[in-house]
Amino acid sequence: MATFDVVLKGGRVLDPAQGIDAKLDIGTKHGRITAVEEDLPTDDAWLVLDVADHFVTPGLIDLHAHLYWGGTDLGVLPDPMCLTTGVTTAADAGSAGWANFTGFRHFIVGQARTRAFAFVNISSIGITDMRVGENLNLSYCGVEDAIKTIEANRDVAIGVKVRVAKPICGPNGLEPLRRAAAVRDATGTRMMVHISDSEQYMSEILPILKPGDIITHCFTGRGRLILDQQTRTVLPEVRAAQQNGITFDVGHGQGSFSFEVARDALADGFLPDTISTDLHNYSSHATALSLPDVMSKFLYLGRDVPDVVARTTRNAAAAIDMGDSLGHLQVSGVADIAVLRVESGPYPMLDAEGTTRTGEQHLEATYTIRAGEVYNQTGRPVRRWYGPRPQEG
């Protein structure tokens, strides 16, 4: 029997969760990492990948995506979008509410190779149609039904999602947020709050949040911003919220990331805790092509590769209380691995305001390894074996 199923040879291993940044080999067996060492033997390995001049990282975690393909107009299929781009875990951000969550669980989570979680929308209909604000009718925002859905799907449902925006809530203002907070409290989970296009000030929103909750679209250029509009500095209440345990997530999307806002926030020393795509049917063809694409925008803004990897692995896992099992390359852990390379040369990037910038480097995924199975840039398995199916345990 082979010592390893797969050996990744000669890469620069970046594992911020364990403080590793070194040239090492990684060996896997039956879907788990079995060795992270220098110069592993390869004589009897089933597959050896030369990853010199690549970064080898924990599988990337996209904290904000829309994966309910066929169930909403936003939905994309997880595997074609994730297993081609280094993403092994993605969280759906409220595509489904309690009324259509069973379909999401069966047809998406149950069929995907990508590990998929979900924030359950406080609205029963979820984000079915982008032209319809799901919180305009408060009769959809049923607290007890949302609680029951999360309780019945604890392995998949990791919290509650609410969109706080004028087109979504209309005259209902912050009432959907208050109802989502009641779900959070009853289930002991977390709340993800969409702030793009909000007419409420952060000083009105933040007191309803608790440590562990997530503000997504933190660098939006629309509605009330995290910045003081005169000084272009980060609001004191925003900085205090982050220091007190509120996670600030990028959630780029089609309408929720501004280069100008991000530049000013970073210049004032405010960094996002997590970088995510808000990947969906509209953004994935234009503004947020992939998680490496969004990470590359932060390289343009002055961050480095170890920093953006930390925000899409260790930090993202911690944001959903899964740092023990995800976001690292520990021996005996599941073999979720991304192999990334930095490409040099002009790279055009578009934000949600229609602003184009040109970077001098960008990240691309060469391989994505999910539970030991290796996928190339087309999303096809590099090699399947006929032994035991990889196990996550």
Short mmCIF file of C-alpha atoms in Angstrom, two decimals:
data_model
loop_
_atom_site.label_atom_id
_atom_site.label_comp_id
_atom_site.label_asym_id
_atom_site.label_seq_id
_atom_site.Cartn_x
_atom_site.Cartn_y
_atom_site.Cartn_z
CA MET A 1 0.00 0.00 0.00
CA ALA A 2 1.29 3.45 -0.92
CA THR A 3 2.63 5.64 1.87
CA PHE A 4 0.85 8.63 0.38
CA ASP A 5 -1.98 9.13 -2.03
CA VAL A 6 -0.74 12.61 -2.95
CA VAL A 7 2.49 14.48 -2.29
CA LEU A 8 2.75 18.21 -2.89
CA LYS A 9 6.43 18.80 -3.51
CA GLY A 10 8.54 21.87 -2.94
CA GLY A 11 5.93 24.57 -2.29
CA ARG A 12 6.00 27.50 0.09
CA VAL A 13 3.59 26.34 2.78
CA LEU A 14 1.59 29.17 4.34
CA ASP A 15 -0.50 28.18 7.35
CA PRO A 16 -1.25 31.29 9.41
CA ALA A 17 -3.20 29.26 11.98
CA GLN A 18 -0.03 27.37 12.90
CA GLY A 19 2.46 30.13 12.15
CA ILE A 20 4.04 28.17 9.29
CA ASP A 21 5.77 29.91 6.38
CA ALA A 22 8.39 27.56 4.98
CA LYS A 23 9.35 25.40 2.02
CA LEU A 24 7.83 22.02 2.89
CA ASP A 25 6.19 18.99 1.33
CA ILE A 26 2.69 17.83 2.22
CA GLY A 27 1.53 14.22 2.03
CA THR A 28 -2.07 13.02 2.15
CA LYS A 29 -3.69 9.63 2.63
CA HIS A 30 -7.38 8.69 2.44
CA GLY A 31 -8.46 12.30 2.46
CA ARG A 32 -6.35 13.41 5.40
CA ILE A 33 -3.05 15.21 5.81
CA THR A 34 -0.50 12.70 7.06
CA ALA A 35 2.76 14.64 6.83
CA VAL A 36 4.01 18.23 6.56
CA GLU A 37 7.78 17.92 6.38
CA GLU A 38 10.86 18.63 4.33
CA ASP A 39 11.68 16.26 1.46
CA LEU A 40 8.98 13.61 1.77
CA PRO A 41 9.62 10.33 -0.10
CA THR A 42 7.62 9.96 -3.29
CA ASP A 43 8.64 6.53 -4.61
CA ASP A 44 5.29 4.88 -3.94
CA ALA A 45 2.99 7.93 -3.94
CA TRP A 46 0.05 7.61 -6.29
CA LEU A 47 0.30 11.23 -7.38
CA VAL A 48 3.18 13.68 -7.03
CA LEU A 49 2.59 17.35 -7.82
CA ASP A 50 5.55 19.67 -8.34
CA VAL A 51 4.37 22.89 -6.70
CA ALA A 52 7.68 24.74 -6.58
CA ASP A 53 7.13 28.49 -6.99
CA HIS A 54 3.63 28.11 -5.56
CA PHE A 55 2.02 28.94 -2.24
CA VAL A 56 0.42 25.92 -0.57
CA THR A 57 -2.25 27.01 1.87
CA PRO A 58 -5.21 25.61 3.75
CA GLY A 59 -8.25 25.34 1.51
CA LEU A 60 -9.72 28.81 1.11
CA ILE A 61 -12.98 29.62 2.90
CA ASP A 62 -15.44 31.97 1.21
CA LEU A 63 -17.57 33.34 4.02
CA HIS A 64 -20.14 34.99 1.75
CA ALA A 65 -21.46 33.36 -1.43
CA HIS A 66 -24.81 32.52 -3.01
CA LEU A 67 -24.95 28.86 -3.91
CA TYR A 68 -28.64 28.11 -4.35
CA TRP A 69 -28.46 27.42 -8.08
CA GLY A 70 -31.96 26.91 -9.46
CA GLY A 71 -33.56 28.17 -6.27
CA THR A 72 -32.79 31.88 -6.60
CA ASP A 73 -31.77 34.19 -9.41
CA LEU A 74 -28.47 34.76 -7.59
CA GLY A 75 -27.43 31.13 -7.32
CA VAL A 76 -24.27 29.59 -8.76
CA LEU A 77 -23.26 25.95 -8.52
CA PRO A 78 -20.62 25.54 -5.81
CA ASP A 79 -18.21 23.12 -7.45
CA PRO A 80 -17.54 24.90 -10.78
CA MET A 81 -16.92 28.16 -8.92
CA CYS A 82 -15.03 26.82 -5.90
CA LEU A 83 -13.05 23.73 -6.91
CA THR A 84 -11.43 25.72 -9.72
CA THR A 85 -10.28 28.56 -7.46
CA GLY A 86 -8.79 27.06 -4.29
CA VAL A 87 -12.02 27.30 -2.30
CA THR A 88 -12.91 24.15 -0.38
CA THR A 89 -15.53 25.65 1.95
CA ALA A 90 -18.19 28.25 1.22
CA ALA A 91 -21.01 29.73 3.28
CA ASP A 92 -24.23 30.67 1.57
CA ALA A 93 -25.32 34.08 2.82
CA GLY A 94 -29.07 33.87 3.13
CA SER A 95 -30.17 32.64 -0.26
CA ALA A 96 -32.70 30.41 1.49
CA GLY A 97 -35.11 31.12 4.31
CA TRP A 98 -37.03 28.55 6.31
CA ALA A 99 -39.59 27.97 3.54
CA ASN A 100 -37.05 26.82 0.95
CA PHE A 101 -34.12 25.66 3.08
CA THR A 102 -34.89 21.96 2.59
CA GLY A 103 -34.31 22.34 -1.14
CA PHE A 104 -30.98 24.07 -0.53
CA ARG A 105 -29.88 21.34 1.83
CA HIS A 106 -30.87 18.47 -0.45
CA PHE A 107 -30.00 19.75 -3.90
CA ILE A 108 -26.96 21.91 -3.10
CA VAL A 109 -25.30 20.79 0.14
CA GLY A 110 -26.16 17.15 -0.51
CA GLN A 111 -24.73 17.11 -4.03
CA ALA A 112 -21.66 19.34 -3.85
CA ARG A 113 -18.08 18.24 -3.27
CA THR A 114 -17.42 21.72 -1.92
CA ARG A 115 -18.18 21.87 1.79
CA ALA A 116 -21.19 24.17 2.04
CA PHE A 117 -22.73 25.88 5.06
CA ALA A 118 -25.51 28.44 5.21
CA PHE A 119 -26.81 31.47 7.03
CA VAL A 120 -30.60 31.10 7.08
CA ASN A 121 -32.38 34.23 5.90
CA ILE A 122 -34.68 35.85 8.45
CA SER A 123 -37.19 36.10 5.60
CA SER A 124 -38.97 32.86 4.82
CA ILE A 125 -38.52 33.34 1.05
CA GLY A 126 -34.81 34.11 1.22
CA ILE A 127 -33.32 36.13 -1.63
CA THR A 128 -35.48 34.52 -4.29
CA ASP A 129 -35.58 37.46 -6.69
CA MET A 130 -33.21 40.43 -6.50
CA ARG A 131 -36.03 42.71 -7.65
CA VAL A 132 -38.09 41.86 -4.55
CA GLY A 133 -37.05 43.06 -1.10
CA GLU A 134 -37.52 40.04 1.12
CA ASN A 135 -38.05 42.16 4.26
CA LEU A 136 -40.69 44.52 2.85
CA ASN A 137 -43.38 42.23 4.26
CA LEU A 138 -42.74 41.54 7.93
CA SER A 139 -45.06 38.53 7.86
CA TYR A 140 -42.21 36.72 6.09
CA CYS A 141 -39.81 37.46 8.96
CA GLY A 142 -40.91 34.70 11.30
CA VAL A 143 -38.60 34.28 14.25
CA GLU A 144 -39.92 30.89 15.43
CA ASP A 145 -39.72 29.32 11.97
CA ALA A 146 -36.14 30.51 11.50
CA ILE A 147 -35.20 29.12 14.91
CA LYS A 148 -36.72 25.75 14.08
CA THR A 149 -34.86 25.61 10.76
CA ILE A 150 -31.49 26.30 12.35
CA GLU A 151 -32.12 23.83 15.16
CA ALA A 152 -33.10 21.11 12.67
CA ASN A 153 -30.04 21.71 10.50
CA ARG A 154 -27.25 22.33 12.97
CA ASP A 155 -24.68 20.59 10.79
CA VAL A 156 -25.31 23.03 7.92
CA ALA A 157 -27.01 26.15 9.33
CA ILE A 158 -24.40 28.32 11.05
CA GLY A 159 -26.45 31.43 11.74
CA VAL A 160 -29.01 33.90 10.49
CA LYS A 161 -28.69 36.44 7.66
CA VAL A 162 -30.46 39.77 7.41
CA ARG A 163 -30.16 42.49 4.80
CA VAL A 164 -30.46 45.98 6.31
CA ALA A 165 -31.01 48.17 3.26
CA LYS A 166 -33.66 50.66 2.18
CA PRO A 167 -34.69 48.68 -0.96
CA ILE A 168 -34.89 45.46 1.09
CA CYS A 169 -36.64 46.67 4.25
CA GLY A 170 -38.47 49.78 3.11
CA PRO A 171 -40.42 51.37 5.98
CA ASN A 172 -39.65 48.41 8.25
CA GLY A 173 -36.24 49.87 9.03
CA LEU A 174 -34.37 47.88 11.65
CA GLU A 175 -37.21 45.55 12.64
CA PRO A 176 -35.89 42.66 10.47
CA LEU A 177 -32.50 43.12 12.17
CA ARG A 178 -34.11 42.93 15.60
CA ARG A 179 -35.93 39.74 14.61
CA ALA A 180 -32.72 38.22 13.28
CA ALA A 181 -31.06 39.09 16.59
CA ALA A 182 -33.81 37.19 18.40
CA VAL A 183 -33.01 34.13 16.24
CA ARG A 184 -29.32 34.50 17.02
CA ASP A 185 -29.99 34.66 20.74
CA ALA A 186 -32.35 31.68 20.76
CA THR A 187 -30.02 29.45 18.74
CA GLY A 188 -26.72 30.61 20.19
CA THR A 189 -25.33 31.13 16.70
CA ARG A 190 -24.35 34.33 14.90
CA MET A 191 -25.89 36.94 12.70
CA MET A 192 -24.55 38.15 9.34
CA VAL A 193 -25.71 41.68 8.58
CA HIS A 194 -25.73 43.20 5.09
CA ILE A 195 -25.16 46.98 5.35
CA SER A 196 -24.84 48.06 1.71
CA ASP A 197 -27.49 50.66 0.71
CA SER A 198 -28.55 51.05 4.33
CA GLU A 199 -30.15 54.32 5.41
CA GLN A 200 -29.40 53.58 9.05
CA TYR A 201 -26.23 54.85 10.67
CA MET A 202 -23.70 52.39 12.04
CA SER A 203 -24.40 53.88 15.47
CA GLU A 204 -27.97 52.54 15.14
CA ILE A 205 -27.01 49.10 13.79
CA LEU A 206 -24.02 48.15 15.92
CA PRO A 207 -25.75 48.22 19.36
CA ILE A 208 -27.98 45.35 18.20
CA LEU A 209 -24.96 43.18 17.37
CA LYS A 210 -22.99 40.95 19.73
CA PRO A 211 -19.43 39.60 19.62
CA GLY A 212 -19.28 36.93 16.94
CA ASP A 213 -21.73 38.66 14.62
CA ILE A 214 -20.58 39.61 11.15
CA ILE A 215 -20.93 42.90 9.28
CA THR A 216 -20.63 42.07 5.58
CA HIS A 217 -19.97 44.58 2.75
CA CYS A 218 -17.79 46.59 5.14
CA PHE A 219 -16.17 48.52 2.26
CA THR A 220 -19.38 49.36 0.45
CA GLY A 221 -19.56 52.74 -1.21
CA ARG A 222 -23.34 52.91 -0.99
CA GLY A 223 -25.56 54.08 1.83
CA ARG A 224 -24.19 54.85 5.28
CA LEU A 225 -20.50 53.96 5.36
CA ILE A 226 -18.04 52.85 8.01
CA LEU A 227 -16.22 56.15 7.31
CA ASP A 228 -16.81 59.68 8.47
CA GLN A 229 -17.73 61.37 5.20
CA GLN A 230 -15.81 64.54 5.97
CA THR A 231 -12.56 63.20 7.40
CA ARG A 232 -12.61 59.86 5.50
CA THR A 233 -11.53 58.13 8.69
CA VAL A 234 -13.13 55.09 10.29
CA LEU A 235 -15.98 55.87 12.65
CA PRO A 236 -15.05 55.38 16.33
CA GLU A 237 -18.04 53.07 16.89
CA VAL A 238 -16.92 50.86 14.01
CA ARG A 239 -13.40 50.57 15.34
CA ALA A 240 -14.73 49.81 18.82
CA ALA A 241 -17.08 47.15 17.46
CA GLN A 242 -14.22 45.33 15.74
CA GLN A 243 -12.12 45.50 18.89
CA ASN A 244 -15.07 44.04 20.82
CA GLY A 245 -15.42 40.99 18.60
CA ILE A 246 -17.62 41.99 15.66
CA THR A 247 -16.24 40.49 12.44
CA PHE A 248 -15.98 42.88 9.48
CA ASP A 249 -16.21 40.99 6.19
CA VAL A 250 -15.56 42.29 2.68
CA GLY A 251 -18.44 40.62 0.77
CA HIS A 252 -17.44 42.24 -2.52
CA GLY A 253 -20.33 41.30 -4.80
CA GLN A 254 -21.83 43.35 -7.61
CA GLY A 255 -22.64 46.39 -5.54
CA SER A 256 -20.71 46.36 -2.28
CA PHE A 257 -17.00 47.12 -2.68
CA SER A 258 -15.38 50.48 -3.32
CA PHE A 259 -11.66 50.87 -3.94
CA GLU A 260 -11.91 54.37 -2.49
CA VAL A 261 -13.56 53.26 0.76
CA ALA A 262 -11.15 50.34 1.15
CA ARG A 263 -8.14 52.57 0.49
CA ASP A 264 -9.24 55.15 3.04
CA ALA A 265 -10.07 52.54 5.68
CA LEU A 266 -6.76 50.75 5.24
CA ALA A 267 -4.91 54.05 5.35
CA ASP A 268 -6.57 54.68 8.72
CA GLY A 269 -5.35 51.31 9.99
CA PHE A 270 -8.66 49.46 9.68
CA LEU A 271 -8.34 46.00 8.12
CA PRO A 272 -11.17 43.61 7.30
CA ASP A 273 -11.22 40.48 9.43
CA THR A 274 -12.25 38.30 6.49
CA ILE A 275 -12.16 38.60 2.70
CA SER A 276 -15.09 37.10 0.83
CA THR A 277 -16.64 37.37 -2.62
CA ASP A 278 -20.42 37.67 -2.30
CA LEU A 279 -20.14 35.38 -5.32
CA HIS A 280 -23.36 35.09 -7.31
CA ASN A 281 -24.80 34.88 -10.77
CA TYR A 282 -24.28 38.58 -11.48
CA SER A 283 -21.00 39.35 -9.72
CA SER A 284 -19.09 36.25 -10.86
CA HIS A 285 -18.90 37.49 -14.46
CA ALA A 286 -17.79 41.04 -13.76
CA THR A 287 -16.85 42.51 -10.40
CA ALA A 288 -15.89 39.57 -8.16
CA LEU A 289 -14.66 36.78 -10.40
CA SER A 290 -13.41 34.50 -7.64
CA LEU A 291 -11.95 34.56 -4.15
CA PRO A 292 -8.36 34.82 -5.51
CA ASP A 293 -9.56 37.75 -7.63
CA VAL A 294 -10.85 39.61 -4.56
CA MET A 295 -7.71 38.70 -2.62
CA SER A 296 -5.67 40.19 -5.48
CA LYS A 297 -7.42 43.52 -5.01
CA PHE A 298 -5.96 43.66 -1.53
CA LEU A 299 -2.52 42.93 -2.94
CA TYR A 300 -3.07 46.02 -5.09
CA LEU A 301 -4.08 47.92 -1.95
CA GLY A 302 -0.77 47.07 -0.29
CA ARG A 303 -1.35 43.84 1.62
CA ASP A 304 0.84 40.78 1.04
CA VAL A 305 0.07 37.14 0.27
CA PRO A 306 0.41 35.84 3.87
CA ASP A 307 -2.00 38.54 5.02
CA VAL A 308 -4.75 37.81 2.48
CA VAL A 309 -4.35 34.06 3.04
CA ALA A 310 -4.85 34.58 6.79
CA ARG A 311 -8.13 36.41 6.13
CA THR A 312 -9.45 33.62 3.90
CA THR A 313 -8.32 30.66 6.03
CA ARG A 314 -7.62 31.11 9.75
CA ASN A 315 -9.80 34.19 10.23
CA ALA A 316 -12.69 32.86 8.17
CA ALA A 317 -12.69 29.57 10.08
CA ALA A 318 -12.61 31.45 13.39
CA ALA A 319 -15.54 33.63 12.30
CA ILE A 320 -17.78 30.56 12.19
CA ASP A 321 -16.20 28.85 15.23
CA MET A 322 -14.54 26.15 13.13
CA GLY A 323 -10.91 26.97 13.75
CA ASP A 324 -10.33 23.53 15.26
CA SER A 325 -11.34 21.66 12.12
CA LEU A 326 -10.89 24.11 9.21
CA GLY A 327 -8.45 26.75 8.04
CA HIS A 328 -5.20 24.91 8.82
CA LEU A 329 -2.90 22.15 7.58
CA GLN A 330 -2.59 20.10 10.73
CA VAL A 331 -1.48 16.49 10.44
CA SER A 332 -4.54 14.21 10.76
CA GLY A 333 -6.81 17.05 9.63
CA VAL A 334 -8.94 16.86 6.50
CA ALA A 335 -6.87 17.38 3.33
CA ASP A 336 -8.41 20.65 2.18
CA ILE A 337 -5.59 22.49 0.42
CA ALA A 338 -5.18 25.31 -2.08
CA VAL A 339 -2.18 25.61 -4.41
CA LEU A 340 -1.82 29.23 -5.50
CA ARG A 341 0.61 31.09 -7.70
CA VAL A 342 1.28 34.80 -8.08
CA GLU A 343 1.11 35.95 -11.67
CA SER A 344 2.97 39.13 -12.61
CA GLY A 345 1.88 41.66 -15.18
CA PRO A 346 -0.99 44.09 -15.69
CA TYR A 347 -4.19 42.81 -14.11
CA PRO A 348 -7.39 44.87 -14.57
CA MET A 349 -9.70 44.92 -11.53
CA LEU A 350 -13.22 46.33 -11.28
CA ASP A 351 -14.97 47.44 -8.10
CA ALA A 352 -18.71 47.72 -7.55
CA GLU A 353 -18.70 51.43 -8.38
CA GLY A 354 -17.45 50.86 -11.93
CA THR A 355 -13.92 51.95 -11.05
CA THR A 356 -11.11 50.07 -12.77
CA ARG A 357 -7.66 49.68 -11.30
CA THR A 358 -4.64 47.84 -12.70
CA GLY A 359 -2.60 45.66 -10.41
CA GLU A 360 0.88 44.35 -11.09
CA GLN A 361 0.26 40.90 -9.62
CA HIS A 362 -2.65 38.61 -8.99
CA LEU A 363 -3.36 35.23 -7.44
CA GLU A 364 -4.47 32.19 -9.41
CA ALA A 365 -5.27 28.69 -8.17
CA THR A 366 -3.39 25.87 -9.88
CA TYR A 367 -4.90 23.03 -7.83
CA THR A 368 -7.69 22.68 -5.29
CA ILE A 369 -7.59 19.64 -3.02
CA ARG A 370 -10.85 18.83 -1.29
CA ALA A 371 -10.81 15.91 1.18
CA GLY A 372 -7.80 14.50 -0.66
CA GLU A 373 -9.18 14.70 -4.18
CA VAL A 374 -7.17 16.92 -6.50
CA TYR A 375 -8.93 19.27 -8.93
CA ASN A 376 -7.26 21.34 -11.62
CA GLN A 377 -8.27 24.74 -12.99
CA THR A 378 -11.09 23.20 -15.02
CA GLY A 379 -12.59 21.64 -11.90
CA ARG A 380 -11.89 18.12 -13.12
CA PRO A 381 -10.27 15.58 -10.80
CA VAL A 382 -6.59 15.18 -11.66
CA ARG A 383 -6.70 11.54 -10.68
CA ARG A 384 -9.27 9.38 -8.97
CA TRP A 385 -8.32 6.24 -7.16
CA TYR A 386 -10.37 3.16 -6.51
CA GLY A 387 -9.50 2.60 -2.90
CA PRO A 388 -11.51 3.81 0.10
CA ARG A 389 -13.40 7.04 -0.45
CA PRO A 390 -11.68 9.93 1.36
CA GLN A 391 -13.14 10.36 4.81
CA GLU A 392 -13.49 13.58 6.81
CA GLY A 393 -14.35 11.93 10.12
#
